[in-house]
Amino acid sequence: MSDTTAYQGAGATPYEPGFGDYVQLLKPRVMSLVVFTALVGLLVAPVHLHPVEAFSAILFIALGAGASGALNMWWDADIDAVMKRTARRPVPAGKVAGGEALGLGMALSGISIVMLWLATNWLAAALLAFTIFFYAVVYSMWLKRSTPQNIVIGGAAGAFPPMIGWVAATGNVSVEAFLMFALIFMWTPPHFWALALFMKEDYHTAGVPMLTVTHGRKATRAHILVYTLLLVPVALGAAVTSIGGPFTLAVAVVLNAWFVVGAWRIWRRDEAVAEADKYAVEKAFFRFSLLYLFLHFAAFLVELALKSAGLGGW
Amino acid sequence: MTFRPEHELHKRRFSRNLGLGLTLVAFVVLVFALTVVKVQRGDPLQGYDHTYQPALLPKVETQP
């Protein structure tokens, strides 16, 4: 019996997932951030890879991140189904079976780790393996449903790519790689808590213990301010290392001043005011947080270009 | 002899099959390119197949 005869006997036309549905499992928007930060980590490193090796390194780091996204979608399908923001993802929408997401995630995890090892070095591959494990197991399976600190600790998974890019080039971890990691790690909580403030029903409906659900919105506003203040020395610290320079430091000062002002405004507001203007300040802070991270890493690249022209660097 | 008309199921699977096919071709090209780069640069080969590996030779004791 061929697949078409089996199909003819099946009755109603089932949805046939296209290639794009499988790509959606890899969370392409998250992958774009991974590609950018990993690329910056790799380019600002003092050791330069052959372009083919560099391309392979970025590709397999992104693929590993995509694999962890597929594993997350397999595990969190029940939560995703009840949240407006995630209900249209391929598994809860019924486009791709959960088992397929698991299989794709496992296969791509193995391929990306082995290929990154072959293309660069074992330490970069080990860090990628740890990142996938951290996101899929530590964050998705454990922290996300059990503690309001889920975003704080789980943020490490998204912070590893620039460090892996650096390690792929140099073969070791240095203070610059650690500070690029710390920049994303400290940025993640304010970014997601701002989102949680204006997507308030989603996490509550799904029963995810976000800080807004467990400790209330006032406490969340205070946490956003505290983490934003803690982010400042990390961002300025990165700007005074070998990957920074006067330009990076100036960018860091402006971005962090702006970010702190935004966090301060969020902290000063109460729910009645926020409801009245439909969370305009929180939404603006969230949008700026995306720009904040992009511009920080872009500044490292500009500094690199200035250095090669004999202008930048310390 | 005539070809049977393409089944509607195969039409709907076309994008998936094409995407997977192109991905596999790209992967083969990438592995080939990586191999060329690694071999041309003469990275140390750690295999046991016909490769001279001085690091694996036993140390020779010498009198001071």
mmCIF file of C-alpha atoms in Angstrom:
data_model
loop_
_atom_site.group_PDB
_atom_site.id
_atom_site.type_symbol
_atom_site.label_atom_id
_atom_site.label_comp_id
_atom_site.label_asym_id
_atom_site.label_seq_id
_atom_site.Cartn_x
_atom_site.Cartn_y
_atom_site.Cartn_z
ATOM 1 C CA MET A 1 0.000 0.000 0.000
ATOM 2 C CA SER A 2 1.460 3.354 -1.025
ATOM 3 C CA ASP A 3 1.224 6.532 1.024
ATOM 4 C CA THR A 4 -1.404 7.880 -1.383
ATOM 5 C CA THR A 5 -3.699 4.857 -1.027
ATOM 6 C CA ALA A 6 -3.357 5.011 2.741
ATOM 7 C CA TYR A 7 -4.152 8.703 2.548
ATOM 8 C CA GLN A 8 -7.245 8.094 0.370
ATOM 9 C CA GLY A 9 -8.644 5.747 2.994
ATOM 10 C CA ALA A 10 -8.100 8.265 5.773
ATOM 11 C CA GLY A 11 -11.240 10.294 5.099
ATOM 12 C CA ALA A 12 -10.939 13.989 5.974
ATOM 13 C CA THR A 13 -7.955 15.891 4.586
ATOM 14 C CA PRO A 14 -5.341 16.216 7.330
ATOM 15 C CA TYR A 15 -3.099 19.297 7.538
ATOM 16 C CA GLU A 16 0.170 18.639 5.792
ATOM 17 C CA PRO A 17 2.955 20.646 7.466
ATOM 18 C CA GLY A 18 5.095 22.591 5.039
ATOM 19 C CA PHE A 19 8.806 23.381 5.340
ATOM 20 C CA GLY A 20 7.939 26.748 6.887
ATOM 21 C CA ASP A 21 6.112 25.084 9.774
ATOM 22 C CA TYR A 22 9.287 23.233 10.741
ATOM 23 C CA VAL A 23 11.278 26.460 10.423
ATOM 24 C CA GLN A 24 8.809 28.102 12.835
ATOM 25 C CA LEU A 25 9.661 25.399 15.395
ATOM 26 C CA LEU A 26 13.186 26.823 15.499
ATOM 27 C CA LYS A 27 11.944 30.255 16.661
ATOM 28 C CA PRO A 28 13.500 32.251 13.804
ATOM 29 C CA ARG A 29 13.105 35.614 15.580
ATOM 30 C CA VAL A 30 15.107 34.372 18.566
ATOM 31 C CA MET A 31 17.615 32.858 16.148
ATOM 32 C CA SER A 32 18.184 36.257 14.529
ATOM 33 C CA LEU A 33 19.267 37.670 17.904
ATOM 34 C CA VAL A 34 21.483 34.620 18.472
ATOM 35 C CA VAL A 35 23.094 35.021 15.047
ATOM 36 C CA PHE A 36 23.801 38.709 15.629
ATOM 37 C CA THR A 37 25.259 38.388 19.145
ATOM 38 C CA ALA A 38 27.276 35.266 18.279
ATOM 39 C CA LEU A 39 28.635 37.013 15.184
ATOM 40 C CA VAL A 40 29.725 40.003 17.255
ATOM 41 C CA GLY A 41 31.384 37.698 19.810
ATOM 42 C CA LEU A 42 33.252 35.946 17.025
ATOM 43 C CA LEU A 43 34.288 39.086 15.133
ATOM 44 C CA VAL A 44 35.569 41.086 18.117
ATOM 45 C CA ALA A 45 37.715 38.173 19.323
ATOM 46 C CA PRO A 46 41.460 38.680 18.894
ATOM 47 C CA VAL A 47 41.816 35.469 16.848
ATOM 48 C CA HIS A 48 40.332 35.372 13.358
ATOM 49 C CA LEU A 49 38.792 32.314 11.765
ATOM 50 C CA HIS A 50 38.721 31.439 8.085
ATOM 51 C CA PRO A 51 35.447 32.809 6.608
ATOM 52 C CA VAL A 52 34.133 29.275 5.985
ATOM 53 C CA GLU A 53 34.842 28.307 9.605
ATOM 54 C CA ALA A 54 33.286 31.536 10.875
ATOM 55 C CA PHE A 55 30.172 31.014 8.756
ATOM 56 C CA SER A 56 29.898 27.404 9.956
ATOM 57 C CA ALA A 57 30.327 28.459 13.583
ATOM 58 C CA ILE A 58 27.515 31.026 13.378
ATOM 59 C CA LEU A 59 25.279 28.645 11.445
ATOM 60 C CA PHE A 60 25.652 25.818 13.955
ATOM 61 C CA ILE A 61 25.311 28.087 16.982
ATOM 62 C CA ALA A 62 22.041 29.350 15.449
ATOM 63 C CA LEU A 63 20.960 25.795 14.632
ATOM 64 C CA GLY A 64 21.653 24.728 18.220
ATOM 65 C CA ALA A 65 19.552 27.637 19.470
ATOM 66 C CA GLY A 66 16.811 26.613 17.032
ATOM 67 C CA ALA A 67 16.998 23.029 18.284
ATOM 68 C CA SER A 68 16.473 24.167 21.868
ATOM 69 C CA GLY A 69 13.510 26.235 20.613
ATOM 70 C CA ALA A 70 11.941 23.125 19.054
ATOM 71 C CA LEU A 71 12.467 21.174 22.297
ATOM 72 C CA ASN A 72 10.878 24.055 24.218
ATOM 73 C CA MET A 73 7.865 24.041 21.880
ATOM 74 C CA TRP A 74 7.471 20.277 22.348
ATOM 75 C CA TRP A 75 7.562 20.539 26.154
ATOM 76 C CA ASP A 76 5.549 23.739 26.528
ATOM 77 C CA ALA A 77 2.772 22.974 24.018
ATOM 78 C CA ASP A 78 0.162 22.944 26.807
ATOM 79 C CA ILE A 79 1.220 26.386 28.075
ATOM 80 C CA ASP A 80 1.582 27.802 24.558
ATOM 81 C CA ALA A 81 -1.947 26.701 23.669
ATOM 82 C CA VAL A 82 -3.560 28.916 26.325
ATOM 83 C CA MET A 83 -1.385 31.994 25.814
ATOM 84 C CA LYS A 84 -2.477 34.454 23.100
ATOM 85 C CA ARG A 85 1.131 35.301 22.217
ATOM 86 C CA THR A 86 2.077 31.663 21.565
ATOM 87 C CA ALA A 87 -1.176 29.920 20.577
ATOM 88 C CA ARG A 88 -0.332 30.080 16.871
ATOM 89 C CA ARG A 89 2.954 28.197 17.259
ATOM 90 C CA PRO A 90 3.059 25.035 15.101
ATOM 91 C CA VAL A 91 2.487 22.455 17.883
ATOM 92 C CA PRO A 92 -0.448 24.087 19.748
ATOM 93 C CA ALA A 93 -1.962 25.121 16.383
ATOM 94 C CA GLY A 94 -1.986 21.437 15.379
ATOM 95 C CA LYS A 95 0.266 21.968 12.356
ATOM 96 C CA VAL A 96 3.134 19.790 13.605
ATOM 97 C CA ALA A 97 2.894 16.841 16.010
ATOM 98 C CA GLY A 98 4.659 17.204 19.361
ATOM 99 C CA GLY A 99 6.754 14.104 18.649
ATOM 100 C CA GLU A 100 8.020 15.670 15.439
ATOM 101 C CA ALA A 101 9.141 18.774 17.327
ATOM 102 C CA LEU A 102 10.958 16.530 19.822
ATOM 103 C CA GLY A 103 12.605 14.529 17.036
ATOM 104 C CA LEU A 104 13.670 17.637 15.126
ATOM 105 C CA GLY A 105 15.018 19.249 18.298
ATOM 106 C CA MET A 106 17.045 16.193 19.288
ATOM 107 C CA ALA A 107 18.428 15.639 15.785
ATOM 108 C CA LEU A 108 19.411 19.271 15.259
ATOM 109 C CA SER A 109 20.973 19.411 18.743
ATOM 110 C CA GLY A 110 23.267 16.491 17.901
ATOM 111 C CA ILE A 111 24.143 17.805 14.439
ATOM 112 C CA SER A 112 24.851 21.355 15.600
ATOM 113 C CA ILE A 113 27.075 20.282 18.529
ATOM 114 C CA VAL A 114 29.148 17.799 16.505
ATOM 115 C CA MET A 115 29.486 20.169 13.557
ATOM 116 C CA LEU A 116 30.508 23.114 15.762
ATOM 117 C CA TRP A 117 33.171 20.869 17.332
ATOM 118 C CA LEU A 118 34.486 19.833 13.910
ATOM 119 C CA ALA A 119 34.368 23.379 12.541
ATOM 120 C CA THR A 120 35.959 25.097 15.559
ATOM 121 C CA ASN A 121 36.840 23.479 18.902
ATOM 122 C CA TRP A 122 35.486 21.239 21.650
ATOM 123 C CA LEU A 123 34.978 24.013 24.214
ATOM 124 C CA ALA A 124 32.634 25.953 21.920
ATOM 125 C CA ALA A 125 30.717 22.727 21.209
ATOM 126 C CA ALA A 126 30.531 21.916 24.943
ATOM 127 C CA LEU A 127 29.159 25.409 25.674
ATOM 128 C CA LEU A 128 26.569 24.986 22.922
ATOM 129 C CA ALA A 129 25.552 21.589 24.363
ATOM 130 C CA PHE A 130 25.231 23.161 27.816
ATOM 131 C CA THR A 131 23.155 26.030 26.378
ATOM 132 C CA ILE A 132 20.703 23.620 24.728
ATOM 133 C CA PHE A 133 20.497 21.555 27.938
ATOM 134 C CA PHE A 134 20.018 24.689 30.026
ATOM 135 C CA TYR A 135 17.218 26.076 27.870
ATOM 136 C CA ALA A 136 15.366 22.813 27.208
ATOM 137 C CA VAL A 137 15.788 21.093 30.575
ATOM 138 C CA VAL A 138 16.757 23.607 33.284
ATOM 139 C CA TYR A 139 14.570 26.479 32.033
ATOM 140 C CA SER A 140 11.669 24.851 30.115
ATOM 141 C CA MET A 141 11.192 21.660 32.130
ATOM 142 C CA TRP A 142 12.123 22.888 35.573
ATOM 143 C CA LEU A 143 12.334 26.621 36.313
ATOM 144 C CA LYS A 144 9.590 27.996 34.076
ATOM 145 C CA ARG A 145 6.794 26.217 35.937
ATOM 146 C CA SER A 146 8.268 26.262 39.419
ATOM 147 C CA THR A 147 9.785 29.640 40.317
ATOM 148 C CA PRO A 148 9.237 33.343 39.610
ATOM 149 C CA GLN A 149 13.003 33.535 39.124
ATOM 150 C CA ASN A 150 12.524 31.512 35.906
ATOM 151 C CA ILE A 151 13.437 34.429 33.671
ATOM 152 C CA VAL A 152 16.440 35.450 35.782
ATOM 153 C CA ILE A 153 18.169 32.067 35.765
ATOM 154 C CA GLY A 154 16.783 30.925 32.419
ATOM 155 C CA GLY A 155 18.159 34.080 30.819
ATOM 156 C CA ALA A 156 21.581 32.440 30.866
ATOM 157 C CA ALA A 157 20.543 30.295 27.897
ATOM 158 C CA GLY A 158 20.059 33.365 25.717
ATOM 159 C CA ALA A 159 23.251 34.938 27.020
ATOM 160 C CA PHE A 160 25.666 32.221 25.885
ATOM 161 C CA PRO A 161 25.776 32.848 22.078
ATOM 162 C CA PRO A 162 28.317 35.750 22.098
ATOM 163 C CA MET A 163 30.491 33.759 24.508
ATOM 164 C CA ILE A 164 30.303 30.722 22.210
ATOM 165 C CA GLY A 165 31.207 32.942 19.245
ATOM 166 C CA TRP A 166 34.245 34.246 21.154
ATOM 167 C CA VAL A 167 35.288 30.740 22.255
ATOM 168 C CA ALA A 168 34.832 29.398 18.708
ATOM 169 C CA ALA A 169 37.479 31.901 17.586
ATOM 170 C CA THR A 170 39.882 31.857 20.543
ATOM 171 C CA GLY A 171 39.385 28.476 22.193
ATOM 172 C CA ASN A 172 39.033 29.937 25.691
ATOM 173 C CA VAL A 173 36.793 32.099 27.882
ATOM 174 C CA SER A 174 38.029 35.555 28.830
ATOM 175 C CA VAL A 175 36.684 38.570 30.723
ATOM 176 C CA GLU A 176 35.359 40.081 27.474
ATOM 177 C CA ALA A 177 33.361 36.918 26.702
ATOM 178 C CA PHE A 178 32.057 36.837 30.269
ATOM 179 C CA LEU A 179 30.932 40.478 30.135
ATOM 180 C CA MET A 180 29.107 39.963 26.823
ATOM 181 C CA PHE A 181 27.371 37.017 28.503
ATOM 182 C CA ALA A 182 26.575 39.110 31.582
ATOM 183 C CA LEU A 183 25.205 41.957 29.453
ATOM 184 C CA ILE A 184 22.468 39.734 27.987
ATOM 185 C CA PHE A 185 21.974 37.857 31.269
ATOM 186 C CA MET A 186 21.252 41.050 33.247
ATOM 187 C CA TRP A 187 19.215 42.551 30.391
ATOM 188 C CA THR A 188 16.797 39.600 30.146
ATOM 189 C CA PRO A 189 14.779 40.083 33.391
ATOM 190 C CA PRO A 190 13.774 43.739 32.821
ATOM 191 C CA HIS A 191 13.015 42.949 29.181
ATOM 192 C CA PHE A 192 10.665 40.040 29.993
ATOM 193 C CA TRP A 193 9.125 41.576 33.101
ATOM 194 C CA ALA A 194 8.136 44.652 31.065
ATOM 195 C CA LEU A 195 6.455 42.257 28.614
ATOM 196 C CA ALA A 196 4.741 40.445 31.508
ATOM 197 C CA LEU A 197 3.344 43.754 32.794
ATOM 198 C CA PHE A 198 1.335 44.429 29.637
ATOM 199 C CA MET A 199 0.671 40.782 28.620
ATOM 200 C CA LYS A 200 -0.743 40.296 32.076
ATOM 201 C CA GLU A 201 -3.515 37.791 31.430
ATOM 202 C CA ASP A 202 -1.384 35.393 29.382
ATOM 203 C CA TYR A 203 0.940 34.136 32.122
ATOM 204 C CA HIS A 204 -1.847 34.096 34.689
ATOM 205 C CA THR A 205 -4.098 31.968 32.449
ATOM 206 C CA ALA A 206 -1.257 29.566 31.689
ATOM 207 C CA GLY A 207 -0.351 29.243 35.370
ATOM 208 C CA VAL A 208 3.256 30.241 34.728
ATOM 209 C CA PRO A 209 4.669 31.679 37.977
ATOM 210 C CA MET A 210 5.911 34.928 36.490
ATOM 211 C CA LEU A 211 6.846 37.579 39.012
ATOM 212 C CA THR A 212 3.690 39.534 38.092
ATOM 213 C CA VAL A 213 1.576 36.518 39.115
ATOM 214 C CA THR A 214 3.418 35.451 42.281
ATOM 215 C CA HIS A 215 4.602 38.759 43.782
ATOM 216 C CA GLY A 216 2.288 41.254 42.138
ATOM 217 C CA ARG A 217 2.821 44.076 39.733
ATOM 218 C CA LYS A 218 4.270 46.573 42.231
ATOM 219 C CA ALA A 219 7.065 44.147 43.137
ATOM 220 C CA THR A 220 7.696 43.484 39.435
ATOM 221 C CA ARG A 221 8.113 47.208 38.787
ATOM 222 C CA ALA A 222 10.670 47.403 41.631
ATOM 223 C CA HIS A 223 12.524 44.352 40.270
ATOM 224 C CA ILE A 224 12.731 45.956 36.810
ATOM 225 C CA LEU A 225 14.395 49.030 38.341
ATOM 226 C CA VAL A 226 16.841 46.992 40.461
ATOM 227 C CA TYR A 227 17.943 44.755 37.573
ATOM 228 C CA THR A 228 18.267 47.753 35.253
ATOM 229 C CA LEU A 229 20.574 49.414 37.806
ATOM 230 C CA LEU A 230 22.593 46.186 38.128
ATOM 231 C CA LEU A 231 22.924 46.102 34.344
ATOM 232 C CA VAL A 232 24.693 49.490 34.249
ATOM 233 C CA PRO A 233 28.106 48.427 35.660
ATOM 234 C CA VAL A 234 28.124 45.351 33.432
ATOM 235 C CA ALA A 235 27.474 47.415 30.302
ATOM 236 C CA LEU A 236 30.043 50.053 31.262
ATOM 237 C CA GLY A 237 32.492 47.330 32.287
ATOM 238 C CA ALA A 238 32.283 45.697 28.868
ATOM 239 C CA ALA A 239 32.983 49.076 27.260
ATOM 240 C CA VAL A 240 36.315 49.467 29.098
ATOM 241 C CA THR A 241 37.706 46.056 28.114
ATOM 242 C CA SER A 242 39.692 45.287 24.962
ATOM 243 C CA ILE A 243 36.500 45.026 22.876
ATOM 244 C CA GLY A 244 35.432 48.546 23.871
ATOM 245 C CA GLY A 245 36.770 52.035 23.483
ATOM 246 C CA PRO A 246 35.682 55.668 23.815
ATOM 247 C CA PHE A 247 32.896 55.217 21.253
ATOM 248 C CA THR A 248 31.490 52.113 22.968
ATOM 249 C CA LEU A 249 31.699 53.806 26.351
ATOM 250 C CA ALA A 250 29.800 56.854 25.071
ATOM 251 C CA VAL A 251 27.104 54.623 23.551
ATOM 252 C CA ALA A 252 26.885 52.599 26.790
ATOM 253 C CA VAL A 253 26.494 55.755 28.924
ATOM 254 C CA VAL A 254 23.667 57.110 26.739
ATOM 255 C CA LEU A 255 21.844 53.767 26.406
ATOM 256 C CA ASN A 256 22.046 52.966 30.099
ATOM 257 C CA ALA A 257 20.972 56.447 31.170
ATOM 258 C CA TRP A 258 17.940 56.109 28.900
ATOM 259 C CA PHE A 259 17.211 52.578 30.136
ATOM 260 C CA VAL A 260 17.428 53.625 33.804
ATOM 261 C CA VAL A 261 15.080 56.556 33.150
ATOM 262 C CA GLY A 262 12.588 54.131 31.572
ATOM 263 C CA ALA A 263 12.846 51.724 34.522
ATOM 264 C CA TRP A 264 12.433 54.645 36.937
ATOM 265 C CA ARG A 265 9.262 55.744 35.142
ATOM 266 C CA ILE A 266 7.891 52.184 35.317
ATOM 267 C CA TRP A 267 8.678 52.022 39.041
ATOM 268 C CA ARG A 268 6.923 55.342 39.737
ATOM 269 C CA ARG A 269 3.668 54.271 38.055
ATOM 270 C CA ASP A 270 0.825 52.340 39.589
ATOM 271 C CA GLU A 271 -1.653 50.077 37.859
ATOM 272 C CA ALA A 272 -4.422 52.669 37.565
ATOM 273 C CA VAL A 273 -2.160 55.061 35.635
ATOM 274 C CA ALA A 274 -0.790 52.210 33.496
ATOM 275 C CA GLU A 275 -4.287 50.974 32.690
ATOM 276 C CA ALA A 276 -5.342 54.492 31.754
ATOM 277 C CA ASP A 277 -2.720 54.862 29.030
ATOM 278 C CA LYS A 278 -2.791 51.158 28.072
ATOM 279 C CA TYR A 279 0.702 50.476 29.422
ATOM 280 C CA ALA A 280 2.335 52.994 27.069
ATOM 281 C CA VAL A 281 5.446 53.397 29.256
ATOM 282 C CA GLU A 282 5.892 49.647 29.731
ATOM 283 C CA LYS A 283 5.483 49.012 26.013
ATOM 284 C CA ALA A 284 7.959 51.785 25.159
ATOM 285 C CA PHE A 285 10.457 50.325 27.673
ATOM 286 C CA PHE A 286 10.052 46.872 26.125
ATOM 287 C CA ARG A 287 10.624 48.216 22.596
ATOM 288 C CA PHE A 288 13.644 50.227 23.744
ATOM 289 C CA SER A 289 15.095 47.143 25.474
ATOM 290 C CA LEU A 290 15.362 45.440 22.050
ATOM 291 C CA LEU A 291 17.113 48.483 20.631
ATOM 292 C CA TYR A 292 19.339 48.687 23.744
ATOM 293 C CA LEU A 293 20.797 45.228 23.198
ATOM 294 C CA PHE A 294 21.153 45.653 19.448
ATOM 295 C CA LEU A 295 22.954 48.991 19.775
ATOM 296 C CA HIS A 296 25.294 47.700 22.495
ATOM 297 C CA PHE A 297 26.512 44.853 20.320
ATOM 298 C CA ALA A 298 26.535 47.058 17.217
ATOM 299 C CA ALA A 299 28.794 49.470 19.152
ATOM 300 C CA PHE A 300 31.357 46.680 19.667
ATOM 301 C CA LEU A 301 31.395 46.172 15.885
ATOM 302 C CA VAL A 302 31.754 49.895 15.193
ATOM 303 C CA GLU A 303 34.616 50.048 17.697
ATOM 304 C CA LEU A 304 36.269 47.159 15.866
ATOM 305 C CA ALA A 305 35.954 49.056 12.581
ATOM 306 C CA LEU A 306 37.354 52.214 14.211
ATOM 307 C CA LYS A 307 40.269 50.213 15.618
ATOM 308 C CA SER A 308 41.147 48.836 12.215
ATOM 309 C CA ALA A 309 41.147 52.428 10.944
ATOM 310 C CA GLY A 310 43.490 53.379 13.798
ATOM 311 C CA LEU A 311 40.873 55.448 15.618
ATOM 312 C CA GLY A 312 39.087 53.336 18.235
ATOM 313 C CA GLY A 313 40.017 51.157 21.193
ATOM 314 C CA TRP A 314 41.812 51.988 24.399
ATOM 315 C CA MET B 1 2.280 4.488 -21.548
ATOM 316 C CA THR B 2 1.215 7.611 -19.687
ATOM 317 C CA PHE B 3 2.392 8.964 -16.392
ATOM 318 C CA ARG B 4 -0.185 8.901 -13.638
ATOM 319 C CA PRO B 5 -1.275 12.415 -12.663
ATOM 320 C CA GLU B 6 0.510 13.717 -9.565
ATOM 321 C CA HIS B 7 -1.453 13.011 -6.428
ATOM 322 C CA GLU B 8 -2.682 16.030 -4.499
ATOM 323 C CA LEU B 9 -0.868 14.753 -1.380
ATOM 324 C CA HIS B 10 2.475 14.929 -3.205
ATOM 325 C CA LYS B 11 1.690 18.448 -4.385
ATOM 326 C CA ARG B 12 1.133 19.558 -0.819
ATOM 327 C CA ARG B 13 4.321 17.863 0.342
ATOM 328 C CA PHE B 14 6.379 19.489 -2.414
ATOM 329 C CA SER B 15 7.526 22.512 -0.375
ATOM 330 C CA ARG B 16 8.668 20.288 2.470
ATOM 331 C CA ASN B 17 10.545 17.920 0.193
ATOM 332 C CA LEU B 18 12.135 20.745 -1.777
ATOM 333 C CA GLY B 19 13.186 22.541 1.410
ATOM 334 C CA LEU B 20 14.700 19.405 2.902
ATOM 335 C CA GLY B 21 16.474 18.568 -0.348
ATOM 336 C CA LEU B 22 18.029 22.017 -0.645
ATOM 337 C CA THR B 23 19.030 21.937 3.041
ATOM 338 C CA LEU B 24 20.818 18.607 2.576
ATOM 339 C CA VAL B 25 22.623 19.856 -0.550
ATOM 340 C CA ALA B 26 23.714 22.997 1.325
ATOM 341 C CA PHE B 27 24.955 20.837 4.223
ATOM 342 C CA VAL B 28 27.039 18.649 1.890
ATOM 343 C CA VAL B 29 28.540 21.744 0.221
ATOM 344 C CA LEU B 30 29.380 23.231 3.639
ATOM 345 C CA VAL B 31 31.063 20.040 4.892
ATOM 346 C CA PHE B 32 33.065 19.854 1.659
ATOM 347 C CA ALA B 33 34.141 23.513 1.975
ATOM 348 C CA LEU B 34 35.116 22.992 5.628
ATOM 349 C CA THR B 35 37.143 19.921 4.683
ATOM 350 C CA VAL B 36 39.003 21.840 1.975
ATOM 351 C CA VAL B 37 39.811 24.687 4.389
ATOM 352 C CA LYS B 38 40.998 22.365 7.169
ATOM 353 C CA VAL B 39 43.152 20.198 4.898
ATOM 354 C CA GLN B 40 44.686 23.112 2.992
ATOM 355 C CA ARG B 41 45.702 24.798 6.214
ATOM 356 C CA GLY B 42 47.282 21.567 7.418
ATOM 357 C CA ASP B 43 45.577 21.404 10.795
ATOM 358 C CA PRO B 44 47.075 18.625 12.918
ATOM 359 C CA LEU B 45 45.419 15.355 11.997
ATOM 360 C CA GLN B 46 44.778 13.100 14.943
ATOM 361 C CA GLY B 47 43.647 10.028 12.979
ATOM 362 C CA TYR B 48 45.646 6.800 12.935
ATOM 363 C CA ASP B 49 45.289 6.314 9.208
ATOM 364 C CA HIS B 50 48.579 6.731 7.417
ATOM 365 C CA THR B 51 49.494 9.835 9.383
ATOM 366 C CA TYR B 52 52.874 10.444 10.948
ATOM 367 C CA GLN B 53 52.265 11.615 14.537
ATOM 368 C CA PRO B 54 55.472 12.509 16.369
ATOM 369 C CA ALA B 55 53.494 13.352 19.501
ATOM 370 C CA LEU B 56 52.566 9.714 19.913
ATOM 371 C CA LEU B 57 56.147 8.387 19.720
ATOM 372 C CA PRO B 58 57.646 7.183 23.040
ATOM 373 C CA LYS B 59 60.005 9.640 24.693
ATOM 374 C CA VAL B 60 63.690 8.854 24.381
ATOM 375 C CA GLU B 61 65.618 9.145 27.655
ATOM 376 C CA THR B 62 68.844 11.124 27.244
ATOM 377 C CA GLN B 63 71.758 11.370 29.659
ATOM 378 C CA PRO B 64 72.364 14.869 31.028
#
